[in-house]
GROMACS .gro file of C-alpha atoms in nm:
model
  336
    1MET     CA    1 -14.975  -2.611  -1.868
    2THR     CA    2 -14.612  -2.578  -1.834
    3GLN     CA    3 -14.402  -2.700  -2.132
    4ALA     CA    4 -14.130  -2.966  -2.065
    5ARG     CA    5 -13.786  -2.835  -2.115
    6VAL     CA    6 -13.546  -3.020  -2.329
    7LEU     CA    7 -13.174  -2.970  -2.341
    8ILE     CA    8 -12.986  -3.052  -2.662
    9ILE     CA    9 -12.615  -3.088  -2.592
   10SER     CA   10 -12.411  -3.048  -2.898
   11PRO     CA   11 -12.035  -3.064  -2.933
   12ALA     CA   12 -12.049  -2.826  -3.216
   13LEU     CA   13 -12.250  -2.504  -3.246
   14ALA     CA   14 -12.335  -2.307  -3.569
   15ASP     CA   15 -11.961  -2.197  -3.637
   16ALA     CA   16 -11.876  -2.560  -3.714
   17ASN     CA   17 -12.119  -2.618  -3.977
   18ASN     CA   18 -12.104  -2.979  -3.933
   19GLY     CA   19 -12.360  -3.279  -3.888
   20ASN     CA   20 -12.371  -3.244  -3.511
   21TRP     CA   21 -12.497  -2.892  -3.538
   22GLN     CA   22 -12.730  -2.943  -3.840
   23THR     CA   23 -12.893  -3.228  -3.618
   24ALA     CA   24 -12.911  -3.014  -3.292
   25ARG     CA   25 -13.060  -2.706  -3.496
   26ARG     CA   26 -13.314  -2.926  -3.677
   27TRP     CA   27 -13.421  -3.128  -3.369
   28SER     CA   28 -13.469  -2.804  -3.175
   29ARG     CA   29 -13.699  -2.664  -3.452
   30MET     CA   30 -13.883  -2.991  -3.473
   31LEU     CA   31 -13.954  -2.994  -3.098
   32ARG     CA   32 -14.118  -2.660  -3.087
   33PRO     CA   33 -14.378  -2.560  -3.007
   34ALA     CA   34 -14.462  -2.866  -2.798
   35PHE     CA   35 -14.144  -2.844  -2.599
   36GLN     CA   36 -13.908  -2.559  -2.475
   37THR     CA   37 -13.557  -2.631  -2.629
   38THR     CA   38 -13.202  -2.512  -2.577
   39ILE     CA   39 -12.886  -2.606  -2.736
   40VAL     CA   40 -12.556  -2.582  -2.538
   41GLN     CA   41 -12.200  -2.738  -2.545
   42THR     CA   42 -12.200  -2.823  -2.193
   43TRP     CA   43 -12.457  -2.854  -1.916
   44HIS     CA   44 -12.405  -2.657  -1.584
   45GLY     CA   45 -12.685  -2.787  -1.393
   46GLU     CA   46 -12.961  -2.572  -1.508
   47PRO     CA   47 -13.322  -2.720  -1.467
   48PHE     CA   48 -13.429  -2.929  -1.756
   49ASP     CA   49 -13.679  -3.215  -1.795
   50VAL     CA   50 -13.488  -3.421  -2.072
   51MET     CA   51 -13.137  -3.420  -2.204
   52LEU     CA   52 -13.058  -3.539  -2.560
   53ALA     CA   53 -12.680  -3.557  -2.598
   54LEU     CA   54 -12.525  -3.587  -2.937
   55HIS     CA   55 -12.190  -3.786  -2.895
   56ALA     CA   56 -12.122  -4.013  -2.631
   57ARG     CA   57 -11.736  -3.929  -2.592
   58ARG     CA   58 -11.747  -3.552  -2.680
   59SER     CA   59 -12.057  -3.504  -2.442
   60ALA     CA   60 -11.948  -3.746  -2.184
   61ASP     CA   61 -11.891  -3.473  -1.920
   62SER     CA   62 -12.249  -3.332  -1.943
   63ILE     CA   63 -12.402  -3.696  -1.959
   64ALA     CA   64 -12.207  -3.795  -1.626
   65ALA     CA   65 -12.315  -3.479  -1.473
   66TRP     CA   66 -12.687  -3.547  -1.553
   67ALA     CA   67 -12.660  -3.889  -1.414
   68ARG     CA   68 -12.512  -3.769  -1.098
   69ALA     CA   69 -12.774  -3.515  -1.059
   70GLN     CA   70 -13.025  -3.808  -1.116
   71GLY     CA   71 -12.862  -4.014  -0.859
   72ALA     CA   72 -12.816  -4.280  -1.118
   73VAL     CA   73 -12.526  -4.509  -1.214
   74ALA     CA   74 -12.738  -4.638  -1.508
   75ASP     CA   75 -13.029  -4.574  -1.686
   76ALA     CA   76 -13.038  -4.225  -1.576
   77PRO     CA   77 -13.434  -4.079  -1.619
   78GLY     CA   78 -13.457  -3.844  -1.884
   79LEU     CA   79 -13.129  -3.893  -2.071
   80ALA     CA   80 -13.085  -3.998  -2.432
   81VAL     CA   81 -12.742  -4.041  -2.596
   82VAL     CA   82 -12.729  -3.999  -2.962
   83LEU     CA   83 -12.429  -4.211  -3.110
   84THR     CA   84 -12.216  -4.084  -3.403
   85GLY     CA   85 -12.017  -4.285  -3.628
   86THR     CA   86 -11.680  -4.228  -3.435
   87ASP     CA   87 -11.885  -4.337  -3.115
   88LEU     CA   88 -12.025  -4.638  -3.267
   89TYR     CA   89 -11.733  -4.770  -3.465
   90ARG     CA   90 -11.442  -4.651  -3.249
   91ASP     CA   91 -11.485  -4.480  -2.908
   92ILE     CA   92 -11.732  -4.744  -2.735
   93GLN     CA   93 -11.455  -4.999  -2.800
   94ILE     CA   94 -11.175  -4.806  -2.647
   95ASP     CA   95 -11.284  -4.507  -2.449
   96THR     CA   96 -11.405  -4.564  -2.101
   97CYS     CA   97 -11.591  -4.215  -2.101
   98ALA     CA   98 -11.793  -4.314  -2.410
   99GLN     CA   99 -11.852  -4.657  -2.252
  100ALA     CA  100 -11.987  -4.487  -1.942
  101SER     CA  101 -12.221  -4.273  -2.144
  102LEU     CA  102 -12.399  -4.571  -2.285
  103ALA     CA  103 -12.454  -4.705  -1.925
  104TYR     CA  104 -12.594  -4.392  -1.806
  105ALA     CA  105 -12.837  -4.348  -2.102
  106GLN     CA  106 -13.210  -4.446  -2.065
  107GLN     CA  107 -13.232  -4.452  -2.426
  108LEU     CA  108 -12.962  -4.473  -2.710
  109VAL     CA  109 -13.046  -4.332  -3.032
  110LEU     CA  110 -12.894  -4.449  -3.347
  111LEU     CA  111 -12.925  -4.250  -3.682
  112GLN     CA  112 -12.921  -4.558  -3.933
  113GLU     CA  113 -13.075  -4.930  -3.912
  114CYS     CA  114 -12.721  -5.094  -3.884
  115GLY     CA  115 -12.657  -4.893  -3.561
  116PRO     CA  116 -12.786  -5.118  -3.297
  117ASP     CA  117 -12.570  -5.414  -3.408
  118ALA     CA  118 -12.262  -5.205  -3.335
  119LEU     CA  119 -12.380  -5.191  -2.955
  120PRO     CA  120 -12.288  -5.438  -2.682
  121PRO     CA  121 -12.575  -5.698  -2.681
  122ALA     CA  122 -12.659  -5.613  -2.319
  123LEU     CA  123 -12.744  -5.244  -2.422
  124ARG     CA  124 -12.930  -5.312  -2.722
  125HIS     CA  125 -13.267  -5.313  -2.552
  126LYS     CA  126 -13.209  -4.921  -2.508
  127ALA     CA  127 -13.156  -4.856  -2.880
  128ARG     CA  128 -13.399  -4.695  -3.112
  129VAL     CA  129 -13.327  -4.570  -3.474
  130ILE     CA  130 -13.438  -4.220  -3.580
  131PHE     CA  131 -13.341  -4.140  -3.921
  132GLN     CA  132 -13.265  -3.787  -3.987
  133SER     CA  133 -13.436  -3.592  -4.254
  134THR     CA  134 -13.429  -3.319  -4.500
  135PRO     CA  135 -13.696  -3.140  -4.728
  136ALA     CA  136 -13.728  -3.298  -5.065
  137ARG     CA  137 -13.599  -3.096  -5.352
  138ASN     CA  138 -13.716  -3.097  -5.721
  139LYS     CA  139 -13.486  -3.315  -5.945
  140VAL     CA  140 -13.294  -3.109  -6.179
  141VAL     CA  141 -13.257  -3.204  -6.536
  142LYS     CA  142 -12.889  -3.286  -6.584
  143THR     CA  143 -12.686  -3.283  -6.906
  144GLY     CA  144 -12.605  -3.611  -7.077
  145GLN     CA  145 -12.274  -3.467  -7.209
  146HIS     CA  146 -12.079  -3.538  -6.888
  147VAL     CA  147 -12.116  -3.667  -6.536
  148ARG     CA  148 -12.064  -3.436  -6.243
  149ALA     CA  149 -11.996  -3.601  -5.900
  150VAL     CA  150 -11.970  -3.415  -5.577
  151MET     CA  151 -11.803  -3.554  -5.239
  152VAL     CA  152 -11.916  -3.350  -4.938
  153GLY     CA  153 -11.746  -3.344  -4.608
  154HIS     CA  154 -11.459  -3.158  -4.421
  155LEU     CA  155 -11.113  -3.290  -4.506
  156ARG     CA  156 -11.031  -3.554  -4.221
  157ASP     CA  157 -10.915  -3.898  -4.215
  158GLU     CA  158 -11.258  -4.043  -4.121
  159LYS     CA  159 -11.387  -3.922  -4.460
  160SER     CA  160 -11.133  -4.091  -4.643
  161PRO     CA  161 -11.078  -3.788  -4.900
  162GLN     CA  162 -10.753  -3.978  -4.996
  163THR     CA  163 -10.985  -4.239  -5.193
  164LEU     CA  164 -11.111  -3.959  -5.382
  165PHE     CA  165 -10.789  -3.820  -5.463
  166ALA     CA  166 -10.662  -4.150  -5.602
  167ALA     CA  167 -10.996  -4.210  -5.788
  168ALA     CA  168 -10.957  -3.854  -5.958
  169ARG     CA  169 -10.588  -3.950  -6.078
  170LEU     CA  170 -10.718  -4.282  -6.230
  171LEU     CA  171 -10.982  -4.097  -6.418
  172HIS     CA  172 -10.723  -3.823  -6.552
  173GLY     CA  173 -10.794  -3.941  -6.921
  174HIS     CA  174 -11.182  -3.920  -6.886
  175PRO     CA  175 -11.256  -3.525  -6.953
  176ASP     CA  176 -11.616  -3.613  -6.944
  177ILE     CA  177 -11.617  -3.714  -6.571
  178PHE     CA  178 -11.595  -3.394  -6.336
  179ILE     CA  179 -11.561  -3.413  -5.962
  180ASP     CA  180 -11.635  -3.143  -5.718
  181HIS     CA  181 -11.513  -3.179  -5.356
  182ILE     CA  182 -11.660  -2.958  -5.071
  183GLY     CA  183 -11.512  -2.946  -4.737
  184GLU     CA  184 -11.268  -2.751  -4.514
  185ALA     CA  185 -10.916  -2.876  -4.453
  186LEU     CA  186 -10.961  -2.980  -4.094
  187ASP     CA  187 -10.626  -3.178  -4.154
  188ALA     CA  188 -10.369  -2.931  -4.322
  189GLN     CA  189 -10.184  -3.224  -4.476
  190LEU     CA  190 -10.524  -3.351  -4.643
  191GLY     CA  191 -10.572  -2.990  -4.754
  192ALA     CA  192 -10.220  -2.999  -4.939
  193GLN     CA  193 -10.319  -3.323  -5.098
  194ALA     CA  194 -10.633  -3.173  -5.248
  195GLN     CA  195 -10.457  -2.884  -5.380
  196ALA     CA  196 -10.219  -3.108  -5.536
  197CYS     CA  197 -10.474  -3.331  -5.691
  198ALA     CA  198 -10.653  -3.023  -5.840
  199ALA     CA  199 -10.316  -2.912  -5.995
  200GLN     CA  200 -10.261  -3.249  -6.151
  201CYS     CA  201 -10.634  -3.339  -6.253
  202PRO     CA  202 -10.819  -3.037  -6.415
  203HIS     CA  203 -11.148  -3.224  -6.386
  204TYR     CA  204 -11.109  -3.221  -6.001
  205ARG     CA  205 -11.205  -2.922  -5.808
  206TRP     CA  206 -11.143  -2.845  -5.437
  207LEU     CA  207 -11.424  -2.594  -5.339
  208GLY     CA  208 -11.323  -2.565  -4.981
  209GLY     CA  209 -11.601  -2.508  -4.706
  210LEU     CA  210 -11.930  -2.380  -4.855
  211PRO     CA  211 -12.251  -2.269  -4.669
  212HIS     CA  212 -12.514  -2.533  -4.623
  213GLU     CA  213 -12.760  -2.404  -4.871
  214ALA     CA  214 -12.499  -2.374  -5.165
  215THR     CA  215 -12.368  -2.727  -5.074
  216ARG     CA  216 -12.715  -2.850  -5.109
  217ARG     CA  217 -12.748  -2.702  -5.448
  218HIS     CA  218 -12.418  -2.858  -5.560
  219ILE     CA  219 -12.564  -3.182  -5.445
  220GLN     CA  220 -12.895  -3.114  -5.615
  221ARG     CA  221 -12.727  -3.041  -5.951
  222ALA     CA  222 -12.470  -3.321  -5.935
  223HIS     CA  223 -12.526  -3.653  -6.122
  224LEU     CA  224 -12.379  -3.855  -5.832
  225LEU     CA  225 -12.279  -3.801  -5.474
  226ILE     CA  226 -11.965  -3.990  -5.363
  227HIS     CA  227 -11.941  -4.083  -4.996
  228ALA     CA  228 -11.618  -4.249  -4.928
  229SER     CA  229 -11.605  -4.242  -4.534
  230ARG     CA  230 -11.431  -4.513  -4.319
  231ILE     CA  231 -11.651  -4.424  -4.017
  232GLU     CA  232 -12.006  -4.296  -4.033
  233GLY     CA  233 -12.304  -4.283  -3.810
  234GLY     CA  234 -12.564  -4.192  -4.050
  235ALA     CA  235 -12.454  -3.923  -4.283
  236HIS     CA  236 -12.654  -3.602  -4.359
  237VAL     CA  237 -12.506  -3.562  -4.710
  238VAL     CA  238 -12.632  -3.912  -4.810
  239MET     CA  239 -13.001  -3.832  -4.698
  240GLU     CA  240 -12.975  -3.492  -4.860
  241ALA     CA  241 -12.853  -3.663  -5.191
  242VAL     CA  242 -13.132  -3.927  -5.192
  243ARG     CA  243 -13.399  -3.646  -5.112
  244SER     CA  244 -13.261  -3.435  -5.423
  245GLY     CA  245 -13.285  -3.710  -5.672
  246THR     CA  246 -12.909  -3.764  -5.668
  247PRO     CA  247 -12.793  -4.120  -5.644
  248VAL     CA  248 -12.499  -4.214  -5.432
  249LEU     CA  249 -12.175  -4.408  -5.475
  250ALA     CA  250 -12.074  -4.513  -5.124
  251SER     CA  251 -11.823  -4.702  -4.944
  252HIS     CA  252 -11.961  -5.046  -4.811
  253ILE     CA  253 -11.932  -4.957  -4.435
  254ALA     CA  254 -12.216  -5.010  -4.197
  255GLY     CA  255 -12.305  -4.648  -4.155
  256ASN     CA  256 -12.369  -4.643  -4.525
  257VAL     CA  257 -12.544  -4.957  -4.549
  258GLY     CA  258 -12.788  -4.849  -4.266
  259MET     CA  259 -12.901  -4.563  -4.481
  260LEU     CA  260 -12.909  -4.710  -4.825
  261GLY     CA  261 -12.987  -5.073  -4.743
  262PRO     CA  262 -12.829  -5.384  -4.788
  263ASP     CA  263 -12.898  -5.458  -5.143
  264TYR     CA  264 -12.801  -5.113  -5.275
  265ALA     CA  265 -12.596  -5.151  -5.595
  266GLY     CA  266 -12.381  -4.844  -5.557
  267TYR     CA  267 -12.126  -4.962  -5.302
  268PHE     CA  268 -11.747  -4.988  -5.342
  269ALA     CA  269 -11.497  -5.134  -5.085
  270GLN     CA  270 -11.381  -4.872  -4.847
  271GLY     CA  271 -11.064  -4.709  -4.964
  272ASP     CA  272 -11.077  -4.890  -5.306
  273ALA     CA  273 -11.028  -4.596  -5.537
  274GLN     CA  274 -11.006  -4.839  -5.849
  275ALA     CA  275 -11.362  -4.960  -5.757
  276LEU     CA  276 -11.496  -4.609  -5.716
  277ALA     CA  277 -11.338  -4.500  -6.047
  278ASP     CA  278 -11.489  -4.816  -6.230
  279LEU     CA  279 -11.845  -4.721  -6.064
  280LEU     CA  280 -11.806  -4.348  -6.219
  281LEU     CA  281 -11.712  -4.476  -6.547
  282ARG     CA  282 -12.009  -4.728  -6.541
  283CYS     CA  283 -12.245  -4.464  -6.431
  284ARG     CA  284 -12.101  -4.227  -6.727
  285ARG     CA  285 -12.151  -4.501  -6.986
  286ASP     CA  286 -12.517  -4.562  -6.874
  287GLN     CA  287 -12.580  -4.209  -6.813
  288ALA     CA  288 -12.494  -4.132  -7.158
  289ASP     CA  289 -12.695  -4.429  -7.284
  290ASN     CA  290 -13.000  -4.275  -7.123
  291GLN     CA  291 -13.205  -4.589  -7.224
  292PRO     CA  292 -13.448  -4.736  -6.966
  293HIS     CA  293 -13.340  -5.106  -7.010
  294ALA     CA  294 -13.304  -5.329  -6.706
  295ASP     CA  295 -12.933  -5.322  -6.690
  296ASN     CA  296 -12.883  -4.950  -6.695
  297PHE     CA  297 -12.679  -4.898  -6.373
  298TYR     CA  298 -12.734  -4.536  -6.347
  299HIS     CA  299 -13.117  -4.579  -6.364
  300GLN     CA  300 -13.096  -4.854  -6.115
  301LEU     CA  301 -12.920  -4.635  -5.844
  302GLN     CA  302 -13.179  -4.357  -5.902
  303ALA     CA  303 -13.480  -4.601  -5.847
  304GLN     CA  304 -13.309  -4.750  -5.529
  305CYS     CA  305 -13.242  -4.421  -5.389
  306ALA     CA  306 -13.617  -4.318  -5.463
  307GLN     CA  307 -13.741  -4.614  -5.262
  308ARG     CA  308 -13.531  -4.492  -4.972
  309ALA     CA  309 -13.625  -4.125  -4.975
  310PRO     CA  310 -13.949  -4.156  -4.757
  311LEU     CA  311 -13.738  -4.275  -4.451
  312PHE     CA  312 -13.565  -3.939  -4.459
  313ALA     CA  313 -13.889  -3.738  -4.462
  314PRO     CA  314 -13.902  -3.445  -4.203
  315ALA     CA  315 -14.249  -3.578  -4.086
  316ALA     CA  316 -14.112  -3.919  -4.008
  317GLU     CA  317 -13.830  -3.769  -3.811
  318GLN     CA  318 -14.023  -3.535  -3.624
  319ALA     CA  319 -14.287  -3.807  -3.501
  320ALA     CA  320 -14.010  -4.038  -3.395
  321LEU     CA  321 -13.837  -3.756  -3.202
  322HIS     CA  322 -14.144  -3.639  -3.037
  323ALA     CA  323 -14.214  -4.015  -2.945
  324LEU     CA  324 -13.846  -4.032  -2.798
  325VAL     CA  325 -13.900  -3.731  -2.577
  326ARG     CA  326 -14.250  -3.829  -2.442
  327ASP     CA  327 -14.080  -4.149  -2.346
  328LEU     CA  328 -13.818  -3.982  -2.163
  329LEU     CA  329 -14.033  -3.754  -1.946
  330PRO     CA  330 -14.124  -3.851  -1.599
  331LYS     CA  331 -14.442  -4.062  -1.599
  332THR     CA  332 -14.736  -3.884  -1.427
  333PRO     CA  333 -14.912  -4.121  -1.182
  334ASN     CA  334 -15.274  -4.200  -1.262
  335PRO     CA  335 -15.516  -4.019  -1.022
  336LYS     CA  336 -15.676  -4.241  -0.786
   0.00000   0.00000   0.00000
């Protein structure tokens, strides 16, 4: 029996080392050997049974070409569009190509549970949530002598590194709170700000871009992950921290709430550096206390993240992904 052919459109390939590429590579691996999979940036008309297109705006040309090849102006057979944070919380409001991608798709895939709320009501029937996943890592025993927090994300405005810089300066007088910052300077001005922050605040280190495995080790060994983004569709680093036993301090935006849940205790208002600094101080105090009483904030974050961890298990993502592809394949008529 011939295997179905699945094309994954990713705006970024391996050299970008970003979330789109990580998703494309993982999905390709998860779909094999049940399906033949190919990852490209642009579709040029080659024969495939299913297209999974990451990013409504940046993959819009391939999405539109697929719909034209199917003779469809909406709900093109075999087409799923996977929506990123900039898709959901910016582009589909203002960009006609991104809006067209929503109409062309047979299915719209969201990567966190608040995602469907951002879609136009008339299109929500197409939506399904597939949480991304990563293997669990053993929890590392961490020192009680200090707190080390890590923020992971290339330096660009959507990730709000300015919030981290400001919080680091507010914590200048607290030498027992260390902050590591991982990510390439996609914005040269933000790179300069990171260098200036490191010069002024010895407890803050900008480590630049690191390979994925090295980044995961930093997350695993940290006491906390900081995720300060303005816009997110469902961040890899959040689920990587949760699956490593590392609690998260996150901006209170829909993309983070959809990952960590509405009742999670570790949120701060987006852009509020003082609130982030206060949470780091609270975690340091309670982590140093290391007593399992009910009002230990750091232990509360650990417990809440542990409850969310099964959502990000690879088996759950793989099952959801296979179900998506089966639903997108042409239905074989029943023999008479």
